[in-house]
PDB file of C-alpha atoms in Angstrom:
ATOM      1  CA  MET A1017     -31.904 -93.102 -43.770  1.00 89.00           C
ATOM      2  CA  GLN A1018     -30.802 -90.794 -40.974  1.00 91.00           C
ATOM      3  CA  LYS A1019     -29.316 -93.801 -39.183  1.00 94.00           C
ATOM      4  CA  THR A1020     -27.491 -94.782 -42.375  1.00 94.00           C
ATOM      5  CA  ALA A1021     -26.143 -91.259 -42.836  1.00 91.00           C
ATOM      6  CA  THR A1022     -24.595 -91.190 -39.370  1.00 93.00           C
ATOM      7  CA  ALA A1023     -23.554 -94.857 -39.007  1.00 95.00           C
ATOM      8  CA  ALA A1024     -20.671 -94.603 -41.470  1.00 93.00           C
ATOM      9  CA  ARG A1025     -19.229 -91.726 -39.449  1.00 93.00           C
ATOM     10  CA  GLU A1026     -19.876 -93.012 -35.923  1.00 93.00           C
ATOM     11  CA  LEU A1027     -19.168 -96.753 -36.119  1.00 94.00           C
ATOM     12  CA  ASN A1028     -15.796 -98.521 -36.019  1.00 95.00           C
ATOM     13  CA  TYR A1029     -15.434-101.002 -38.885  1.00 96.00           C
ATOM     14  CA  GLN A1030     -13.075-102.678 -41.324  1.00 96.00           C
ATOM     15  CA  GLY A1031     -13.813-104.270 -44.664  1.00 96.00           C
ATOM     16  CA  LEU A1032     -13.262-104.693 -48.375  1.00 97.00           C
ATOM     17  CA  PHE A1033     -15.453-102.963 -50.960  1.00 97.00           C
ATOM     18  CA  ILE A1034     -15.605-103.081 -54.748  1.00 97.00           C
ATOM     19  CA  TYR A1035     -16.093-100.014 -56.965  1.00 95.00           C
ATOM     20  CA  HIS A1036     -17.485-100.710 -60.454  1.00 93.00           C
ATOM     21  CA  ASN A1037     -18.041 -98.050 -63.152  1.00 88.00           C
ATOM     22  CA  GLY A1038     -18.022 -99.205 -66.776  1.00 82.00           C
ATOM     23  CA  ALA A1039     -14.718-100.977 -67.430  1.00 83.00           C
ATOM     24  CA  ILE A1040     -13.237 -99.680 -64.161  1.00 88.00           C
ATOM     25  CA  ILE A1041     -13.206-102.112 -61.257  1.00 92.00           C
ATOM     26  CA  ARG A1042     -11.324-101.366 -58.042  1.00 93.00           C
ATOM     27  CA  SER A1043     -10.990-103.308 -54.802  1.00 96.00           C
ATOM     28  CA  VAL A1044     -10.435-101.149 -51.727  1.00 95.00           C
ATOM     29  CA  GLN A1045      -9.601-102.093 -48.157  1.00 96.00           C
ATOM     30  CA  ILE A1046     -11.074 -99.690 -45.584  1.00 96.00           C
ATOM     31  CA  THR A1047     -10.518 -99.125 -41.868  1.00 95.00           C
ATOM     32  CA  HIS A1048     -12.576 -96.531 -39.975  1.00 95.00           C
ATOM     33  CA  ILE A1049     -12.387 -95.441 -36.342  1.00 94.00           C
ATOM     34  CA  ASN A1050     -14.343 -92.755 -34.506  1.00 92.00           C
ATOM     35  CA  GLU A1051     -12.324 -91.740 -31.461  1.00 88.00           C
ATOM     36  CA  ALA A1052     -14.089 -89.254 -29.183  1.00 85.00           C
ATOM     37  CA  GLY A1053     -15.895 -87.684 -32.127  1.00 86.00           C
ATOM     38  CA  ARG A1054     -12.829 -87.562 -34.404  1.00 88.00           C
ATOM     39  CA  GLU A1055     -12.988 -89.688 -37.554  1.00 90.00           C
ATOM     40  CA  PHE A1056      -9.996 -91.541 -38.983  1.00 91.00           C
ATOM     41  CA  THR A1057     -10.233 -93.512 -42.241  1.00 92.00           C
ATOM     42  CA  ARG A1058      -7.637 -95.340 -44.319  1.00 92.00           C
ATOM     43  CA  ASN A1059      -8.479 -96.668 -47.797  1.00 93.00           C
ATOM     44  CA  VAL A1060      -5.949 -98.884 -49.575  1.00 93.00           C
ATOM     45  CA  VAL A1061      -6.546 -99.455 -53.306  1.00 93.00           C
ATOM     46  CA  LEU A1062      -5.614-103.079 -53.983  1.00 93.00           C
ATOM     47  CA  ASP A1063      -5.607-103.015 -57.803  1.00 90.00           C
ATOM     48  CA  GLY A1064      -3.264-101.263 -60.214  1.00 85.00           C
ATOM     49  CA  ARG A1065      -0.809 -98.631 -59.058  1.00 82.00           C
ATOM     50  CA  PRO A1066      -0.391 -98.431 -55.253  1.00 83.00           C
ATOM     51  CA  ARG A1067      -2.605 -95.749 -53.734  1.00 86.00           C
ATOM     52  CA  GLU A1068      -3.704 -94.977 -50.189  1.00 89.00           C
ATOM     53  CA  VAL A1069      -6.294 -92.420 -49.085  1.00 90.00           C
ATOM     54  CA  PHE A1070      -6.409 -91.084 -45.534  1.00 88.00           C
ATOM     55  CA  SER A1071      -9.084 -88.849 -44.083  1.00 88.00           C
ATOM     56  CA  GLU A1072      -9.384 -87.143 -40.735  1.00 85.00           C
ATOM     57  CA  GLY A1073     -12.720 -85.386 -40.604  1.00 77.00           C
ATOM     58  CA  ASP A1074     -13.119 -83.425 -43.849  1.00 74.00           C
ATOM     59  CA  ASP A1075      -9.390 -83.371 -44.634  1.00 79.00           C
ATOM     60  CA  ILE A1076      -8.250 -85.959 -47.163  1.00 83.00           C
ATOM     61  CA  VAL A1077      -4.645 -86.869 -48.023  1.00 83.00           C
ATOM     62  CA  ILE A1078      -3.789 -89.162 -50.952  1.00 83.00           C
ATOM     63  CA  PHE A1079      -0.508 -91.071 -51.271  1.00 81.00           C
ATOM     64  CA  ASN A1080      -0.088 -91.981 -54.932  1.00 81.00           C
ATOM     65  CA  ALA A1081       2.835 -93.935 -56.444  1.00 78.00           C
ATOM     66  CA  LYS A1082       4.001 -92.158 -59.608  1.00 75.00           C
ATOM     67  CA  ASN A1083       7.124 -93.459 -61.329  1.00 67.00           C
ATOM     68  CA  ASP A1084      10.038 -93.120 -58.909  1.00 70.00           C
ATOM     69  CA  LYS A1085       8.258 -91.128 -56.196  1.00 69.00           C
ATOM     70  CA  ILE A1086       5.214 -91.021 -53.931  1.00 70.00           C
ATOM     71  CA  VAL A1087       3.085 -87.921 -54.579  1.00 71.00           C
ATOM     72  CA  ILE A1088       1.091 -86.552 -51.641  1.00 68.00           C
ATOM     73  CA  GLU A1089      -2.113 -84.735 -52.621  1.00 70.00           C
ATOM     74  CA  LYS A1090      -4.567 -82.916 -50.368  1.00 69.00           C
ATOM     75  CA  ARG A1091      -8.325 -82.752 -50.848  1.00 65.00           C
ATOM     76  CA  ARG A1092     -11.332 -81.830 -48.724  1.00 61.00           C
ATOM     77  CA  GLY A1093     -15.051 -82.258 -48.355  1.00 58.00           C
ATOM     78  CA  GLN A1094     -15.512 -85.354 -50.514  1.00 64.00           C
ATOM     79  CA  ASN A1095     -18.032 -87.987 -49.421  1.00 76.00           C
ATOM     80  CA  LEU A1096     -16.132 -91.265 -49.419  1.00 85.00           C
ATOM     81  CA  PHE A1097     -17.898 -94.649 -49.254  1.00 92.00           C
ATOM     82  CA  PRO A1098     -19.671 -95.643 -47.072  1.00 95.00           C
ATOM     83  CA  ALA A1099     -20.237 -92.053 -45.845  1.00 91.00           C
ATOM     84  CA  MET A1100     -22.098 -91.153 -49.048  1.00 91.00           C
ATOM     85  CA  LEU A1101     -25.252 -89.669 -47.535  1.00 91.00           C
ATOM     86  CA  PRO A1102     -25.235 -86.187 -45.988  1.00 87.00           C
ATOM     87  CA  THR A1103     -26.047 -85.982 -42.273  1.00 85.00           C
ATOM     88  CA  GLN A1104     -28.548 -83.216 -43.074  1.00 85.00           C
ATOM     89  CA  LEU A1105     -31.217 -85.014 -45.093  1.00 86.00           C
ATOM     90  CA  GLN A1106     -33.467 -82.069 -45.930  1.00 86.00           C
ATOM     91  CA  PRO A1107     -31.996 -81.543 -49.446  1.00 82.00           C
ATOM     92  CA  LEU A1108     -32.552 -85.222 -50.208  1.00 88.00           C
ATOM     93  CA  LYS A1109     -36.157 -84.999 -48.986  1.00 88.00           C
ATOM     94  CA  GLN A1110     -36.726 -82.141 -51.411  1.00 89.00           C
ATOM     95  CA  ASN A1111     -35.211 -83.889 -54.425  1.00 92.00           C
ATOM     96  CA  TYR A1112     -35.939 -87.608 -53.968  1.00 94.00           C
ATOM     97  CA  LYS A1113     -38.782 -89.902 -52.971  1.00 95.00           C
ATOM     98  CA  LEU A1114     -37.923 -92.993 -50.910  1.00 94.00           C
ATOM     99  CA  LYS A1115     -39.351 -96.424 -51.664  1.00 95.00           C
ATOM    100  CA  PHE A1116     -38.736 -99.509 -49.545  1.00 95.00           C
ATOM    101  CA  ILE A1117     -37.900-102.454 -51.826  1.00 95.00           C
ATOM    102  CA  GLY A1118     -37.280-105.308 -49.399  1.00 96.00           C
ATOM    103  CA  GLN A1119     -34.365-107.090 -47.762  1.00 97.00           C
ATOM    104  CA  GLU A1120     -31.219-108.712 -49.173  1.00 97.00           C
ATOM    105  CA  ARG A1121     -28.005-110.155 -47.817  1.00 97.00           C
ATOM    106  CA  ILE A1122     -24.872-108.135 -48.599  1.00 97.00           C
ATOM    107  CA  ALA A1123     -21.418-109.199 -47.381  1.00 96.00           C
ATOM    108  CA  GLY A1124     -23.095-111.781 -45.162  1.00 95.00           C
ATOM    109  CA  ARG A1125     -25.326-109.208 -43.466  1.00 96.00           C
ATOM    110  CA  LEU A1126     -29.047-108.532 -43.769  1.00 97.00           C
ATOM    111  CA  ALA A1127     -29.765-105.195 -45.448  1.00 97.00           C
ATOM    112  CA  GLN A1128     -32.801-102.993 -45.983  1.00 97.00           C
ATOM    113  CA  VAL A1129     -33.068-102.049 -49.670  1.00 97.00           C
ATOM    114  CA  ILE A1130     -34.340 -98.523 -50.431  1.00 96.00           C
ATOM    115  CA  ASP A1131     -34.731 -96.722 -53.752  1.00 96.00           C
ATOM    116  CA  MET A1132     -34.106 -92.974 -53.910  1.00 95.00           C
ATOM    117  CA  ILE A1133     -36.238 -91.883 -56.854  1.00 95.00           C
ATOM    118  CA  PRO A1134     -35.581 -88.351 -58.187  1.00 95.00           C
ATOM    119  CA  ASN A1135     -38.458 -85.903 -58.470  1.00 93.00           C
ATOM    120  CA  ASP A1136     -37.193 -84.750 -61.877  1.00 92.00           C
ATOM    121  CA  ASN A1137     -34.757 -85.727 -64.642  1.00 92.00           C
ATOM    122  CA  LEU A1138     -31.895 -83.553 -63.324  1.00 93.00           C
ATOM    123  CA  ARG A1139     -30.335 -86.350 -61.253  1.00 94.00           C
ATOM    124  CA  TYR A1140     -30.006 -90.116 -61.330  1.00 95.00           C
ATOM    125  CA  GLN A1141     -31.845 -92.694 -59.242  1.00 96.00           C
ATOM    126  CA  TYR A1142     -29.985 -94.408 -56.396  1.00 96.00           C
ATOM    127  CA  ARG A1143     -30.527 -97.724 -54.640  1.00 96.00           C
ATOM    128  CA  VAL A1144     -29.048 -98.165 -51.159  1.00 97.00           C
ATOM    129  CA  TRP A1145     -28.562-101.268 -49.039  1.00 98.00           C
ATOM    130  CA  SER A1146     -28.523-100.331 -45.337  1.00 97.00           C
ATOM    131  CA  ASP A1147     -27.393-102.777 -42.645  1.00 97.00           C
ATOM    132  CA  SER A1148     -30.519-103.820 -40.727  1.00 96.00           C
ATOM    133  CA  GLU A1149     -28.699-103.944 -37.389  1.00 95.00           C
ATOM    134  CA  TYR A1150     -26.236-101.072 -37.477  1.00 96.00           C
ATOM    135  CA  GLY A1151     -27.518 -98.883 -40.311  1.00 96.00           C
ATOM    136  CA  LEU A1152     -24.156 -98.907 -42.095  1.00 97.00           C
ATOM    137  CA  LEU A1153     -24.377 -98.368 -45.852  1.00 97.00           C
ATOM    138  CA  LEU A1154     -23.359-101.743 -47.313  1.00 98.00           C
ATOM    139  CA  LYS A1155     -23.913-101.050 -50.993  1.00 98.00           C
ATOM    140  CA  MET A1156     -25.048 -98.266 -53.309  1.00 97.00           C
ATOM    141  CA  SER A1157     -25.975 -98.220 -57.008  1.00 96.00           C
ATOM    142  CA  MET A1158     -26.577 -95.368 -59.420  1.00 95.00           C
ATOM    143  CA  LEU A1159     -29.276 -96.080 -62.043  1.00 94.00           C
ATOM    144  CA  ASP A1160     -30.286 -94.346 -65.258  1.00 89.00           C
ATOM    145  CA  THR A1161     -33.876 -93.611 -66.266  1.00 84.00           C
ATOM    146  CA  GLN A1162     -34.207 -97.117 -67.779  1.00 87.00           C
ATOM    147  CA  GLY A1163     -33.076 -98.738 -64.537  1.00 87.00           C
ATOM    148  CA  ASN A1164     -29.650 -99.721 -65.865  1.00 91.00           C
ATOM    149  CA  THR A1165     -26.794 -99.671 -63.352  1.00 93.00           C
ATOM    150  CA  LEU A1166     -24.291 -96.928 -64.176  1.00 92.00           C
ATOM    151  CA  GLU A1167     -22.113 -97.219 -61.097  1.00 93.00           C
ATOM    152  CA  GLN A1168     -21.980 -99.526 -58.109  1.00 96.00           C
ATOM    153  CA  ILE A1169     -19.973 -99.651 -54.910  1.00 96.00           C
ATOM    154  CA  GLY A1170     -20.391-102.088 -52.060  1.00 97.00           C
ATOM    155  CA  PHE A1171     -18.817-104.255 -49.401  1.00 97.00           C
ATOM    156  CA  ASN A1172     -18.094-107.930 -49.971  1.00 95.00           C
ATOM    157  CA  GLN A1173     -16.502-108.167 -46.504  1.00 96.00           C
ATOM    158  CA  VAL A1174     -17.203-106.015 -43.450  1.00 96.00           C
ATOM    159  CA  SER A1175     -16.863-106.386 -39.692  1.00 95.00           C
ATOM    160  CA  MET A1176     -17.233-104.120 -36.681  1.00 94.00           C
ATOM    161  CA  LEU A1177     -14.130-103.208 -34.675  1.00 92.00           C
ATOM    162  CA  GLN A1178     -13.960-103.095 -30.905  1.00 87.00           C
ATOM    163  CA  THR A1179     -10.497-101.542 -30.711  1.00 81.00           C
ATOM    164  CA  LYS A1180      -9.770 -97.830 -31.073  1.00 78.00           C
ATOM    165  CA  ASP A1181      -6.046 -98.336 -31.682  1.00 83.00           C
ATOM    166  CA  LEU A1182      -4.711 -95.970 -34.390  1.00 86.00           C
ATOM    167  CA  ASP A1183      -1.399 -97.648 -35.229  1.00 85.00           C
ATOM    168  CA  TRP A1184      -2.804 -98.476 -38.682  1.00 85.00           C
ATOM    169  CA  PHE A1185      -3.356 -94.785 -39.510  1.00 85.00           C
ATOM    170  CA  GLN A1186      -0.126 -94.336 -41.480  1.00 82.00           C
ATOM    171  CA  PRO A1187       0.881 -95.109 -45.076  1.00 79.00           C
ATOM    172  CA  LYS A1188       2.467 -98.461 -45.900  1.00 81.00           C
ATOM    173  CA  ILE A1189       3.187 -97.461 -49.495  1.00 75.00           C
ATOM    174  CA  ASP A1190       6.827 -97.982 -50.619  1.00 73.00           C
ATOM    175  CA  ALA A1191       8.925 -96.193 -47.990  1.00 70.00           C
ATOM    176  CA  SER A1192      12.086 -96.485 -50.119  1.00 72.00           C
ATOM    177  CA  LYS A1193      10.795 -93.893 -52.606  1.00 72.00           C
ATOM    178  CA  PRO A1194      10.935 -90.130 -51.947  1.00 72.00           C
ATOM    179  CA  TYR A1195       7.686 -88.490 -50.782  1.00 65.00           C
ATOM    180  CA  VAL A1196       6.824 -85.153 -52.443  1.00 72.00           C
ATOM    181  CA  MET A1197       3.883 -82.755 -52.029  1.00 65.00           C
ATOM    182  CA  ASP A1198       1.703 -82.100 -55.065  1.00 67.00           C
ATOM    183  CA  ASP A1199       1.869 -78.329 -55.540  1.00 53.00           C
ATOM    184  CA  THR A1200      -0.727 -78.224 -58.325  1.00 48.00           C
ATOM    185  CA  THR A1201      -3.639 -77.584 -55.987  1.00 49.00           C
ATOM    186  CA  ASP A1202      -4.214 -74.372 -54.087  1.00 45.00           C
ATOM    187  CA  LEU A1203      -7.212 -74.664 -51.779  1.00 42.00           C
ATOM    188  CA  THR A1204      -7.536 -70.926 -51.269  1.00 45.00           C
ATOM    189  CA  HIS A1205     -11.050 -69.587 -51.786  1.00 43.00           C
ATOM    190  CA  VAL A1206     -11.210 -67.202 -54.712  1.00 44.00           C
ATOM    191  CA  GLU A1207     -13.543 -64.510 -55.932  1.00 50.00           C
ATOM    192  CA  ASN A1208     -14.388 -63.837 -59.541  1.00 60.00           C
ATOM    193  CA  ASN A1209     -16.950 -62.067 -61.693  1.00 76.00           C
ATOM    194  CA  LEU A1210     -18.721 -65.265 -62.685  1.00 78.00           C
ATOM    195  CA  VAL A1211     -22.480 -65.511 -62.131  1.00 83.00           C
ATOM    196  CA  ILE A1212     -24.832 -68.479 -62.508  1.00 83.00           C
ATOM    197  CA  ALA A1213     -28.339 -67.047 -62.627  1.00 80.00           C
ATOM    198  CA  ASN A1214     -30.409 -70.219 -62.262  1.00 86.00           C
ATOM    199  CA  LEU A1215     -28.931 -73.459 -61.020  1.00 91.00           C
ATOM    200  CA  PRO A1216     -30.882 -76.658 -61.736  1.00 91.00           C
ATOM    201  CA  ALA A1217     -33.551 -77.263 -59.086  1.00 89.00           C
ATOM    202  CA  GLY A1218     -32.123 -78.557 -55.817  1.00 89.00           C
ATOM    203  CA  TYR A1219     -28.469 -77.807 -56.565  1.00 92.00           C
ATOM    204  CA  LYS A1220     -26.399 -75.351 -54.509  1.00 90.00           C
ATOM    205  CA  LYS A1221     -22.805 -74.188 -54.659  1.00 89.00           C
ATOM    206  CA  VAL A1222     -20.906 -75.970 -51.891  1.00 85.00           C
ATOM    207  CA  ASP A1223     -17.299 -75.003 -52.648  1.00 82.00           C
ATOM    208  CA  GLN A1224     -15.043 -72.924 -54.871  1.00 82.00           C
ATOM    209  CA  ILE A1225     -11.318 -73.572 -55.200  1.00 80.00           C
ATOM    210  CA  ARG A1226      -8.383 -72.763 -57.453  1.00 80.00           C
ATOM    211  CA  LEU A1227      -6.290 -75.423 -59.176  1.00 75.00           C
ATOM    212  CA  ARG A1228      -2.761 -74.985 -60.417  1.00 73.00           C
ATOM    213  CA  VAL A1229      -2.520 -77.281 -63.431  1.00 70.00           C
ATOM    214  CA  PRO A1230       0.835 -78.241 -64.989  1.00 67.00           C
ATOM    215  CA  GLY A1231       1.273 -76.525 -68.336  1.00 68.00           C
ATOM    216  CA  ARG A1232      -1.277 -73.804 -67.550  1.00 71.00           C
ATOM    217  CA  ALA A1233      -0.026 -70.244 -67.092  1.00 70.00           C
ATOM    218  CA  VAL A1234      -2.933 -69.255 -64.838  1.00 77.00           C
ATOM    219  CA  PRO A1235      -4.959 -71.220 -62.246  1.00 79.00           C
ATOM    220  CA  VAL A1236      -8.139 -73.054 -63.206  1.00 85.00           C
ATOM    221  CA  GLN A1237     -11.146 -72.199 -61.037  1.00 87.00           C
ATOM    222  CA  GLN A1238     -13.402 -75.034 -59.896  1.00 88.00           C
ATOM    223  CA  LEU A1239     -16.910 -74.455 -58.566  1.00 90.00           C
ATOM    224  CA  ILE A1240     -18.664 -77.445 -56.988  1.00 90.00           C
ATOM    225  CA  PHE A1241     -22.449 -77.839 -56.835  1.00 92.00           C
ATOM    226  CA  SER A1242     -24.468 -80.530 -55.056  1.00 91.00           C
ATOM    227  CA  ASP A1243     -28.031 -81.551 -54.229  1.00 91.00           C
ATOM    228  CA  GLY A1244     -26.786 -83.345 -51.121  1.00 87.00           C
ATOM    229  CA  LEU A1245     -25.875 -86.502 -53.027  1.00 90.00           C
ATOM    230  CA  ALA A1246     -25.135 -85.807 -56.695  1.00 92.00           C
ATOM    231  CA  SER A1247     -22.324 -83.350 -57.429  1.00 91.00           C
ATOM    232  CA  VAL A1248     -21.210 -81.306 -60.438  1.00 94.00           C
ATOM    233  CA  SER A1249     -17.993 -79.355 -61.043  1.00 93.00           C
ATOM    234  CA  LEU A1250     -17.606 -76.270 -63.239  1.00 94.00           C
ATOM    235  CA  PHE A1251     -14.042 -75.560 -64.399  1.00 92.00           C
ATOM    236  CA  VAL A1252     -13.245 -72.054 -65.662  1.00 91.00           C
ATOM    237  CA  GLU A1253     -10.016 -70.840 -67.279  1.00 88.00           C
ATOM    238  CA  PRO A1254      -9.126 -68.042 -69.709  1.00 87.00           C
ATOM    239  CA  VAL A1255      -8.487 -69.018 -73.308  1.00 85.00           C
ATOM    240  CA  ILE A1256      -4.896 -67.959 -74.035  1.00 81.00           C
ATOM    241  CA  LYS A1257      -2.883 -67.840 -77.237  1.00 80.00           C
ATOM    242  CA  GLY A1258      -2.081 -71.286 -78.587  1.00 75.00           C
ATOM    243  CA  MET A1259      -4.778 -72.990 -76.527  1.00 80.00           C
ATOM    244  CA  GLN A1260      -7.226 -75.200 -78.415  1.00 83.00           C
ATOM    245  CA  PRO A1261     -10.717 -74.503 -77.001  1.00 86.00           C
ATOM    246  CA  ARG A1262     -12.959 -77.484 -76.273  1.00 88.00           C
ATOM    247  CA  ILE A1263     -16.567 -77.333 -77.414  1.00 91.00           C
ATOM    248  CA  GLY A1264     -19.216 -80.038 -77.237  1.00 93.00           C
ATOM    249  CA  LYS A1265     -20.571 -82.772 -75.013  1.00 94.00           C
ATOM    250  CA  LYS A1266     -19.373 -86.224 -74.016  1.00 93.00           C
ATOM    251  CA  ASN A1267     -20.680 -89.160 -72.009  1.00 90.00           C
ATOM    252  CA  MET A1268     -18.424 -91.570 -70.109  1.00 88.00           C
ATOM    253  CA  GLY A1269     -20.579 -94.091 -68.276  1.00 83.00           C
ATOM    254  CA  SER A1270     -22.247 -92.263 -65.387  1.00 89.00           C
ATOM    255  CA  THR A1271     -20.279 -89.058 -66.098  1.00 92.00           C
ATOM    256  CA  ASN A1272     -21.419 -86.334 -68.492  1.00 95.00           C
ATOM    257  CA  VAL A1273     -19.252 -83.468 -69.759  1.00 97.00           C
ATOM    258  CA  TYR A1274     -20.285 -80.231 -71.468  1.00 96.00           C
ATOM    259  CA  ALA A1275     -17.750 -77.700 -72.740  1.00 95.00           C
ATOM    260  CA  HIS A1276     -18.040 -74.326 -74.441  1.00 92.00           C
ATOM    261  CA  VAL A1277     -16.348 -70.914 -74.617  1.00 92.00           C
ATOM    262  CA  LEU A1278     -17.842 -67.691 -73.251  1.00 89.00           C
ATOM    263  CA  ASN A1279     -16.313 -64.197 -73.145  1.00 86.00           C
ATOM    264  CA  GLY A1280     -12.836 -65.572 -73.700  1.00 87.00           C
ATOM    265  CA  TYR A1281     -13.153 -68.267 -71.001  1.00 89.00           C
ATOM    266  CA  GLN A1282     -13.154 -72.023 -71.412  1.00 91.00           C
ATOM    267  CA  LEU A1283     -16.031 -73.541 -69.417  1.00 93.00           C
ATOM    268  CA  VAL A1284     -16.166 -77.283 -68.715  1.00 95.00           C
ATOM    269  CA  VAL A1285     -18.939 -78.814 -66.594  1.00 96.00           C
ATOM    270  CA  VAL A1286     -18.437 -82.386 -65.345  1.00 96.00           C
ATOM    271  CA  GLY A1287     -20.647 -84.524 -63.121  1.00 94.00           C
ATOM    272  CA  GLU A1288     -22.186 -87.913 -62.446  1.00 93.00           C
ATOM    273  CA  VAL A1289     -25.557 -86.490 -63.409  1.00 95.00           C
ATOM    274  CA  PRO A1290     -27.744 -86.535 -66.562  1.00 94.00           C
ATOM    275  CA  ALA A1291     -26.457 -84.672 -69.618  1.00 94.00           C
ATOM    276  CA  GLN A1292     -29.092 -81.941 -69.411  1.00 94.00           C
ATOM    277  CA  THR A1293     -27.948 -81.010 -65.888  1.00 95.00           C
ATOM    278  CA  VAL A1294     -24.358 -80.225 -66.896  1.00 95.00           C
ATOM    279  CA  GLU A1295     -25.575 -78.436 -70.023  1.00 95.00           C
ATOM    280  CA  GLN A1296     -28.036 -76.317 -68.032  1.00 94.00           C
ATOM    281  CA  ILE A1297     -25.306 -75.203 -65.625  1.00 94.00           C
ATOM    282  CA  ALA A1298     -22.954 -74.339 -68.485  1.00 93.00           C
ATOM    283  CA  GLN A1299     -25.613 -72.340 -70.327  1.00 91.00           C
ATOM    284  CA  GLN A1300     -26.483 -70.309 -67.200  1.00 90.00           C
ATOM    285  CA  VAL A1301     -22.961 -68.919 -66.731  1.00 89.00           C
ATOM    286  CA  THR A1302     -22.461 -65.187 -67.295  1.00 86.00           C
ATOM    287  CA  PHE A1303     -19.801 -62.687 -66.268  1.00 82.00           C
ATOM    288  CA  LYS A1304     -20.327 -59.413 -64.443  1.00 77.00           C
ATOM    289  CA  LYS A1305     -19.445 -56.375 -66.522  1.00 67.00           C
TER     290      LYS A1305
END
């Protein structure tokens, strides 16, 4: 597993992977180069509206075709396939048991199949297919408690690259359209009076950012929690005049949502985790007086 965690970041490879979640199916072309310890990745979404995702280390830039323009968005710290596993495996050791299942061929390559079985019902089960030779993550599935597949992502073509040429590391999306920066996201760390007394076992806060959302008078705060693999986001915004508060819970495939109002704030918790995990986080929120 340690080899799998590092292989996606250290190897040079190119391939095509398929993402499948409910009715959503996406084909993505990926190129990854590690040049003297610096990672460069380009993902090209081949279905639907043109979209390209570039990452250099932890910095992610998205080029998204929207109507008559190309919108450039910035993100950070997301684990993109096949770099799904954290390099520090201790949190996973605390929250999951590993079980060797056997071997299968994925994308023409022999893979070791391993189940990551959660120690509790606060996270889903995962199955990983790790390349027997290189350790590269070839496929990963998220399973519910009945063993049903909720989400799956995996290569159907992959090959190792010998070159370290970076000419490909630039967008090919329609150059005739104007490119504009998305100014809805402010990645400045923020402080607030919000307190979460008891996070679900194994989860820790890994980031806190502020989002400027069109149509909102004030920024929306986003707190991100993770157990090293599963992640949950808490969105917080003040309820202002004319705003219709959201209350209740919703399931969308592997994603669960829980919303309620507390002390004049709208709280929405979203994550690819069981329903009780998002509800527990929402119910633990308080505000300093």
